[in-house]
mmCIF file of C-alpha atoms in Angstrom:
data_model
loop_
_atom_site.group_PDB
_atom_site.id
_atom_site.type_symbol
_atom_site.label_atom_id
_atom_site.label_comp_id
_atom_site.label_asym_id
_atom_site.label_seq_id
_atom_site.Cartn_x
_atom_site.Cartn_y
_atom_site.Cartn_z
ATOM 1 C CA MET A 29 -1.159 10.331 -38.696
ATOM 2 C CA ILE A 30 -2.302 10.720 -35.101
ATOM 3 C CA ASN A 31 -6.047 10.798 -34.553
ATOM 4 C CA GLU A 32 -6.360 13.658 -32.053
ATOM 5 C CA GLU A 33 -9.870 12.586 -31.037
ATOM 6 C CA THR A 34 -8.639 9.088 -30.144
ATOM 7 C CA LEU A 35 -5.765 10.616 -28.185
ATOM 8 C CA ARG A 36 -8.179 12.907 -26.351
ATOM 9 C CA LYS A 37 -10.458 10.004 -25.393
ATOM 10 C CA LEU A 38 -7.540 7.938 -24.096
ATOM 11 C CA THR A 39 -6.392 10.868 -21.974
ATOM 12 C CA GLU A 40 -9.932 11.516 -20.707
ATOM 13 C CA MET A 41 -10.243 7.854 -19.700
ATOM 14 C CA LYS A 42 -6.965 8.253 -17.772
ATOM 15 C CA MET A 43 -5.160 5.811 -20.060
ATOM 16 C CA SER A 44 -2.052 7.962 -20.224
ATOM 17 C CA ALA A 45 0.364 5.075 -20.854
ATOM 18 C CA MET A 46 -1.701 3.855 -23.778
ATOM 19 C CA ALA A 47 -1.922 7.409 -25.135
ATOM 20 C CA GLU A 48 1.864 7.751 -24.967
ATOM 21 C CA ALA A 49 2.357 4.382 -26.657
ATOM 22 C CA TYR A 50 -0.185 5.331 -29.341
ATOM 23 C CA LYS A 51 1.705 8.541 -30.113
ATOM 24 C CA GLU A 52 4.956 6.602 -30.276
ATOM 25 C CA GLN A 53 3.473 4.038 -32.664
ATOM 26 C CA MET A 54 1.995 6.665 -34.952
ATOM 27 C CA GLY A 55 5.282 8.563 -35.035
ATOM 28 C CA THR A 56 7.513 5.567 -35.736
ATOM 29 C CA PRO A 57 7.373 4.074 -39.255
ATOM 30 C CA ASP A 58 8.544 0.634 -38.064
ATOM 31 C CA PHE A 59 5.236 0.113 -36.241
ATOM 32 C CA GLN A 60 3.203 0.654 -39.436
ATOM 33 C CA ASP A 61 4.248 -2.737 -40.821
ATOM 34 C CA MET A 62 3.172 -4.630 -37.702
ATOM 35 C CA PRO A 63 -0.141 -6.541 -37.667
ATOM 36 C CA PHE A 64 -2.986 -4.693 -35.923
ATOM 37 C CA GLU A 65 -3.243 -7.319 -33.154
ATOM 38 C CA ASP A 66 0.468 -7.001 -32.293
ATOM 39 C CA ARG A 67 0.215 -3.213 -32.131
ATOM 40 C CA LEU A 68 -2.891 -3.454 -29.952
ATOM 41 C CA ASN A 69 -1.140 -5.894 -27.619
ATOM 42 C CA LEU A 70 1.738 -3.444 -27.178
ATOM 43 C CA LEU A 71 -0.689 -0.625 -26.340
ATOM 44 C CA VAL A 72 -2.522 -2.755 -23.777
ATOM 45 C CA ASP A 73 0.729 -4.052 -22.241
ATOM 46 C CA GLN A 74 1.997 -0.497 -21.785
ATOM 47 C CA GLU A 75 -1.177 0.604 -19.992
ATOM 48 C CA TYR A 76 -1.334 -2.574 -17.905
ATOM 49 C CA SER A 77 2.283 -2.278 -16.752
ATOM 50 C CA ARG A 78 1.859 1.390 -15.826
ATOM 51 C CA ARG A 79 -1.250 0.687 -13.774
ATOM 52 C CA LYS A 80 0.341 -2.247 -11.958
ATOM 53 C CA SER A 81 3.368 -0.123 -11.138
ATOM 54 C CA ASN A 82 1.199 2.762 -9.940
ATOM 55 C CA LYS A 83 -0.871 0.439 -7.759
ATOM 56 C CA LEU A 84 2.252 -1.025 -6.177
ATOM 57 C CA GLN A 85 3.692 2.415 -5.422
ATOM 58 C CA ARG A 86 0.360 3.477 -3.950
ATOM 59 C CA LEU A 87 0.185 0.410 -1.691
ATOM 60 C CA ILE A 88 3.776 0.954 -0.522
ATOM 61 C CA LYS A 89 3.102 4.625 0.208
ATOM 62 C CA GLN A 90 -0.096 3.864 2.124
ATOM 63 C CA ALA A 91 1.697 1.233 4.231
ATOM 64 C CA LYS A 92 4.086 3.865 5.653
ATOM 65 C CA PHE A 93 7.067 1.526 5.898
ATOM 66 C CA SER A 94 10.093 2.724 7.821
ATOM 67 C CA ASP A 95 12.251 1.410 4.963
ATOM 68 C CA PRO A 96 10.321 1.364 1.649
ATOM 69 C CA SER A 97 13.407 0.073 -0.182
ATOM 70 C CA ALA A 98 13.532 -3.234 1.738
ATOM 71 C CA ALA A 99 13.206 -6.336 -0.438
ATOM 72 C CA VAL A 100 13.209 -10.065 0.285
ATOM 73 C CA GLU A 101 15.745 -10.539 -2.524
ATOM 74 C CA ASP A 102 18.259 -8.582 -0.422
ATOM 75 C CA ILE A 103 18.048 -10.698 2.736
ATOM 76 C CA GLU A 104 21.595 -11.504 3.888
ATOM 77 C CA TYR A 105 21.999 -15.149 4.825
ATOM 78 C CA HIS A 106 25.231 -14.889 6.813
ATOM 79 C CA ALA A 107 26.160 -18.216 8.418
ATOM 80 C CA ASP A 108 26.132 -16.795 11.943
ATOM 81 C CA ARG A 109 22.540 -15.564 11.526
ATOM 82 C CA HIS A 110 21.228 -19.145 11.201
ATOM 83 C CA LEU A 111 18.335 -17.962 9.038
ATOM 84 C CA ASP A 112 15.873 -20.586 7.843
ATOM 85 C CA LYS A 113 16.002 -19.846 4.109
ATOM 86 C CA PRO A 114 13.242 -22.308 3.070
ATOM 87 C CA LEU A 115 10.941 -20.731 5.682
ATOM 88 C CA LEU A 116 11.663 -17.194 4.489
ATOM 89 C CA LEU A 117 11.080 -18.223 0.870
ATOM 90 C CA GLU A 118 7.768 -19.752 1.922
ATOM 91 C CA LEU A 119 6.802 -16.542 3.708
ATOM 92 C CA ALA A 120 7.773 -14.531 0.623
ATOM 93 C CA SER A 121 5.175 -16.526 -1.342
ATOM 94 C CA GLY A 122 2.423 -14.855 0.707
ATOM 95 C CA ASN A 123 0.633 -18.120 1.492
ATOM 96 C CA TYR A 124 0.498 -17.200 5.172
ATOM 97 C CA ILE A 125 -1.668 -14.187 4.301
ATOM 98 C CA GLN A 126 -4.055 -16.332 2.289
ATOM 99 C CA HIS A 127 -4.426 -18.604 5.322
ATOM 100 C CA HIS A 128 -4.624 -15.709 7.824
ATOM 101 C CA LEU A 129 -1.527 -16.770 9.738
ATOM 102 C CA ASN A 130 0.910 -14.533 11.613
ATOM 103 C CA ILE A 131 4.678 -14.103 11.843
ATOM 104 C CA ILE A 132 6.654 -13.455 15.021
ATOM 105 C CA ILE A 133 10.087 -11.984 14.238
ATOM 106 C CA MET A 134 12.362 -12.201 17.279
ATOM 107 C CA GLY A 135 15.815 -10.771 17.784
ATOM 108 C CA ALA A 136 17.944 -8.330 19.723
ATOM 109 C CA SER A 137 18.064 -4.643 18.903
ATOM 110 C CA GLY A 138 19.935 -4.120 15.641
ATOM 111 C CA SER A 139 19.337 -7.664 14.386
ATOM 112 C CA GLY A 140 17.253 -6.504 11.416
ATOM 113 C CA LYS A 141 13.706 -7.207 12.634
ATOM 114 C CA THR A 142 12.234 -3.983 11.289
ATOM 115 C CA TRP A 143 13.993 -4.313 7.937
ATOM 116 C CA LEU A 144 12.835 -7.923 7.484
ATOM 117 C CA SER A 145 9.258 -7.046 8.421
ATOM 118 C CA ASN A 146 9.322 -4.231 5.860
ATOM 119 C CA ALA A 147 10.751 -6.550 3.199
ATOM 120 C CA LEU A 148 7.933 -9.045 3.811
ATOM 121 C CA GLY A 149 5.432 -6.186 3.840
ATOM 122 C CA ILE A 150 6.636 -4.858 0.501
ATOM 123 C CA GLN A 151 6.484 -8.387 -0.895
ATOM 124 C CA ALA A 152 2.838 -8.488 0.227
ATOM 125 C CA CYS A 153 2.240 -5.166 -1.561
ATOM 126 C CA ARG A 154 3.652 -6.749 -4.729
ATOM 127 C CA GLN A 155 0.970 -9.409 -4.290
ATOM 128 C CA HIS A 156 -1.627 -6.604 -4.040
ATOM 129 C CA TYR A 157 -2.354 -6.969 -0.326
ATOM 130 C CA LYS A 158 -3.164 -3.928 1.781
ATOM 131 C CA VAL A 159 -0.373 -3.493 4.345
ATOM 132 C CA LYS A 160 0.143 -1.189 7.319
ATOM 133 C CA TYR A 161 3.372 -0.687 9.289
ATOM 134 C CA ILE A 162 3.197 0.934 12.716
ATOM 135 C CA ARG A 163 5.052 0.943 16.047
ATOM 136 C CA LEU A 164 3.041 -0.454 18.956
ATOM 137 C CA PRO A 165 3.184 2.800 20.999
ATOM 138 C CA GLU A 166 1.778 4.743 18.030
ATOM 139 C CA LEU A 167 -0.932 2.132 17.431
ATOM 140 C CA LEU A 168 -2.093 2.224 21.047
ATOM 141 C CA ASP A 169 -2.016 6.023 21.188
ATOM 142 C CA GLU A 170 -4.162 6.142 18.054
ATOM 143 C CA PHE A 171 -6.761 3.903 19.686
ATOM 144 C CA LEU A 172 -6.619 5.756 23.004
ATOM 145 C CA VAL A 173 -7.449 9.043 21.266
ATOM 146 C CA ALA A 174 -10.328 7.362 19.420
ATOM 147 C CA LYS A 175 -11.606 5.830 22.668
ATOM 148 C CA ASN A 176 -11.929 9.262 24.232
ATOM 149 C CA GLU A 177 -14.154 10.477 21.410
ATOM 150 C CA ALA A 178 -17.927 10.228 21.793
ATOM 151 C CA ASP A 179 -18.692 9.732 18.098
ATOM 152 C CA GLY A 180 -17.926 6.025 17.782
ATOM 153 C CA SER A 181 -14.377 6.667 16.540
ATOM 154 C CA PHE A 182 -13.021 3.642 18.410
ATOM 155 C CA ARG A 183 -15.276 1.159 16.594
ATOM 156 C CA LYS A 184 -14.612 2.887 13.269
ATOM 157 C CA LEU A 185 -10.882 2.492 13.893
ATOM 158 C CA ILE A 186 -11.331 -1.198 14.738
ATOM 159 C CA THR A 187 -13.195 -1.629 11.436
ATOM 160 C CA LYS A 188 -10.426 0.212 9.590
ATOM 161 C CA TYR A 189 -7.745 -2.125 10.962
ATOM 162 C CA LYS A 190 -9.873 -5.193 10.185
ATOM 163 C CA LYS A 191 -9.543 -4.253 6.505
ATOM 164 C CA VAL A 192 -5.725 -4.313 6.583
ATOM 165 C CA ASP A 193 -4.587 -7.635 5.095
ATOM 166 C CA LEU A 194 -1.169 -7.491 6.763
ATOM 167 C CA LEU A 195 -0.513 -5.390 9.852
ATOM 168 C CA ILE A 196 3.133 -5.028 10.901
ATOM 169 C CA ILE A 197 3.530 -4.067 14.566
ATOM 170 C CA ASP A 198 7.052 -3.005 15.448
ATOM 171 C CA GLU A 199 8.458 -2.645 18.987
ATOM 172 C CA TRP A 200 5.971 -5.259 20.158
ATOM 173 C CA LEU A 201 5.793 -5.273 23.984
ATOM 174 C CA LEU A 202 9.120 -3.531 24.338
ATOM 175 C CA THR A 203 7.904 -2.255 27.721
ATOM 176 C CA ALA A 204 5.144 -3.223 30.134
ATOM 177 C CA LEU A 205 1.693 -1.933 29.162
ATOM 178 C CA PRO A 206 -0.759 -0.122 31.462
ATOM 179 C CA GLU A 207 -4.006 -2.027 32.007
ATOM 180 C CA GLU A 208 -6.099 0.224 29.731
ATOM 181 C CA TYR A 209 -3.739 -0.505 26.845
ATOM 182 C CA VAL A 210 -3.881 -4.259 27.470
ATOM 183 C CA TYR A 211 -7.648 -4.377 26.890
ATOM 184 C CA THR A 212 -7.319 -2.204 23.792
ATOM 185 C CA LEU A 213 -4.640 -4.529 22.442
ATOM 186 C CA PHE A 214 -6.917 -7.500 23.015
ATOM 187 C CA GLU A 215 -9.714 -5.831 21.034
ATOM 188 C CA ILE A 216 -7.396 -5.185 18.098
ATOM 189 C CA ILE A 217 -6.088 -8.778 18.066
ATOM 190 C CA GLU A 218 -9.580 -10.226 18.481
ATOM 191 C CA ALA A 219 -11.011 -8.134 15.641
ATOM 192 C CA ARG A 220 -8.358 -9.386 13.209
ATOM 193 C CA LEU A 221 -8.424 -13.021 14.358
ATOM 194 C CA LYS A 222 -8.688 -15.638 11.568
ATOM 195 C CA THR A 223 -9.429 -12.991 8.909
ATOM 196 C CA THR A 224 -6.095 -11.173 8.494
ATOM 197 C CA SER A 225 -2.377 -11.570 9.203
ATOM 198 C CA THR A 226 -0.015 -9.721 11.529
ATOM 199 C CA ILE A 227 3.762 -9.529 11.821
ATOM 200 C CA PHE A 228 5.004 -8.938 15.371
ATOM 201 C CA CYS A 229 8.559 -7.612 15.802
ATOM 202 C CA SER A 230 9.740 -8.448 19.294
ATOM 203 C CA GLN A 231 12.997 -8.502 21.259
ATOM 204 C CA THR A 232 11.696 -11.407 23.329
ATOM 205 C CA ALA A 233 10.051 -14.770 22.698
ATOM 206 C CA PRO A 234 6.302 -15.086 23.447
ATOM 207 C CA GLU A 235 7.117 -16.620 26.836
ATOM 208 C CA GLY A 236 8.434 -13.228 27.895
ATOM 209 C CA TRP A 237 5.298 -11.339 26.874
ATOM 210 C CA TYR A 238 3.293 -12.289 29.961
ATOM 211 C CA GLU A 239 5.236 -9.992 32.262
ATOM 212 C CA LYS A 240 4.600 -7.059 29.884
ATOM 213 C CA LEU A 241 0.803 -7.531 30.110
ATOM 214 C CA GLU A 242 -0.647 -6.522 33.468
ATOM 215 C CA ASP A 243 -3.794 -8.671 33.362
ATOM 216 C CA ALA A 244 -2.992 -12.407 33.426
ATOM 217 C CA LEU A 245 -6.327 -13.523 31.963
ATOM 218 C CA VAL A 246 -6.155 -11.046 29.096
ATOM 219 C CA ALA A 247 -2.491 -11.939 28.567
ATOM 220 C CA ASP A 248 -3.479 -15.595 28.161
ATOM 221 C CA ALA A 249 -6.214 -14.616 25.713
ATOM 222 C CA ILE A 250 -3.876 -12.433 23.636
ATOM 223 C CA LEU A 251 -1.127 -15.042 23.429
ATOM 224 C CA ASP A 252 -3.611 -17.807 22.656
ATOM 225 C CA ARG A 253 -4.843 -15.818 19.639
ATOM 226 C CA ILE A 254 -1.343 -15.118 18.355
ATOM 227 C CA VAL A 255 1.116 -17.892 19.109
ATOM 228 C CA HIS A 256 -0.663 -20.992 17.781
ATOM 229 C CA ASP A 257 -1.237 -19.507 14.331
ATOM 230 C CA SER A 258 2.198 -17.969 13.858
ATOM 231 C CA TYR A 259 5.444 -18.709 12.068
ATOM 232 C CA LYS A 260 8.463 -17.873 14.204
ATOM 233 C CA VAL A 261 11.590 -16.264 12.757
ATOM 234 C CA LEU A 262 14.620 -15.855 15.014
ATOM 235 C CA LEU A 263 17.250 -13.335 13.937
ATOM 236 C CA ASP A 264 20.569 -14.325 15.436
ATOM 237 C CA GLY A 265 24.119 -13.274 14.671
ATOM 238 C CA GLU A 266 27.515 -12.894 16.280
ATOM 239 C CA ILE A 267 27.663 -9.469 14.639
ATOM 240 C CA SER A 268 24.564 -7.272 14.667
ATOM 241 C CA MET A 269 23.278 -5.922 11.381
ATOM 242 C CA ARG A 270 23.794 -2.448 12.813
ATOM 243 C CA GLU A 271 27.528 -3.201 13.005
ATOM 244 C CA ARG A 272 27.589 -4.755 9.541
ATOM 245 C CA HIS A 273 25.907 -1.763 7.915
ATOM 246 C CA GLY A 274 26.787 1.131 10.176
ATOM 247 C CA LEU A 275 23.774 3.456 10.061
ATOM 248 C CA GLY A 276 22.365 1.792 6.932
ATOM 249 C CA ALA A 277 19.581 -0.731 6.527
ATOM 250 C CA PHE A 278 19.728 -3.800 8.758
ATOM 251 C CA LYS A 279 19.152 -6.667 6.352
#
């Protein structure tokens, strides 16, 4: 017989999965013959699994991925892509986040940079890291708006991004940046240095970034803070992933 007061308390404590499992146990005769400890373990496992699943979905939603279905298990290792599988498996372990290292994903348009960055980001969410995906133009616009406010919004935004364990910046230096954006970019990189990790999705190698940054001294400072602590992943391929998948995901 279900104890309604116990059920009420479980619901009030927001233990909905345990409440559902409790009702199932009390309504199924087969459970009555199980030892108390086994039944308790099943109740706890149900609640634990639900909470882990909810946390993962919350982290994925907060990250605002462009492709929330991307997964490292679905990476396509076609021979012509020349992907370094051991490296990608190492990155999937999340050790680079623990050591505050970065990843530079390089490749032509349609090579699957965004999809791969999302897959690694979702893998980080599975490991309970806080992740944020954003295009560089949107990131800089967000900071420019904050900079024009007189209430300290810029510094608050810097603090907010310092708390992101893994920041994924897509369309990295796709075009040359005006000087005001270059200094803002430096502040973002500097604030996250040695305490967090960043994935940069770029169509060019770091050697080509200098010409996109107007100030040579700041360009040197930005690259110095990124390149030496980064894994590099080159996405190659005789056939682009856009061609392989039409308008689908570029794995």
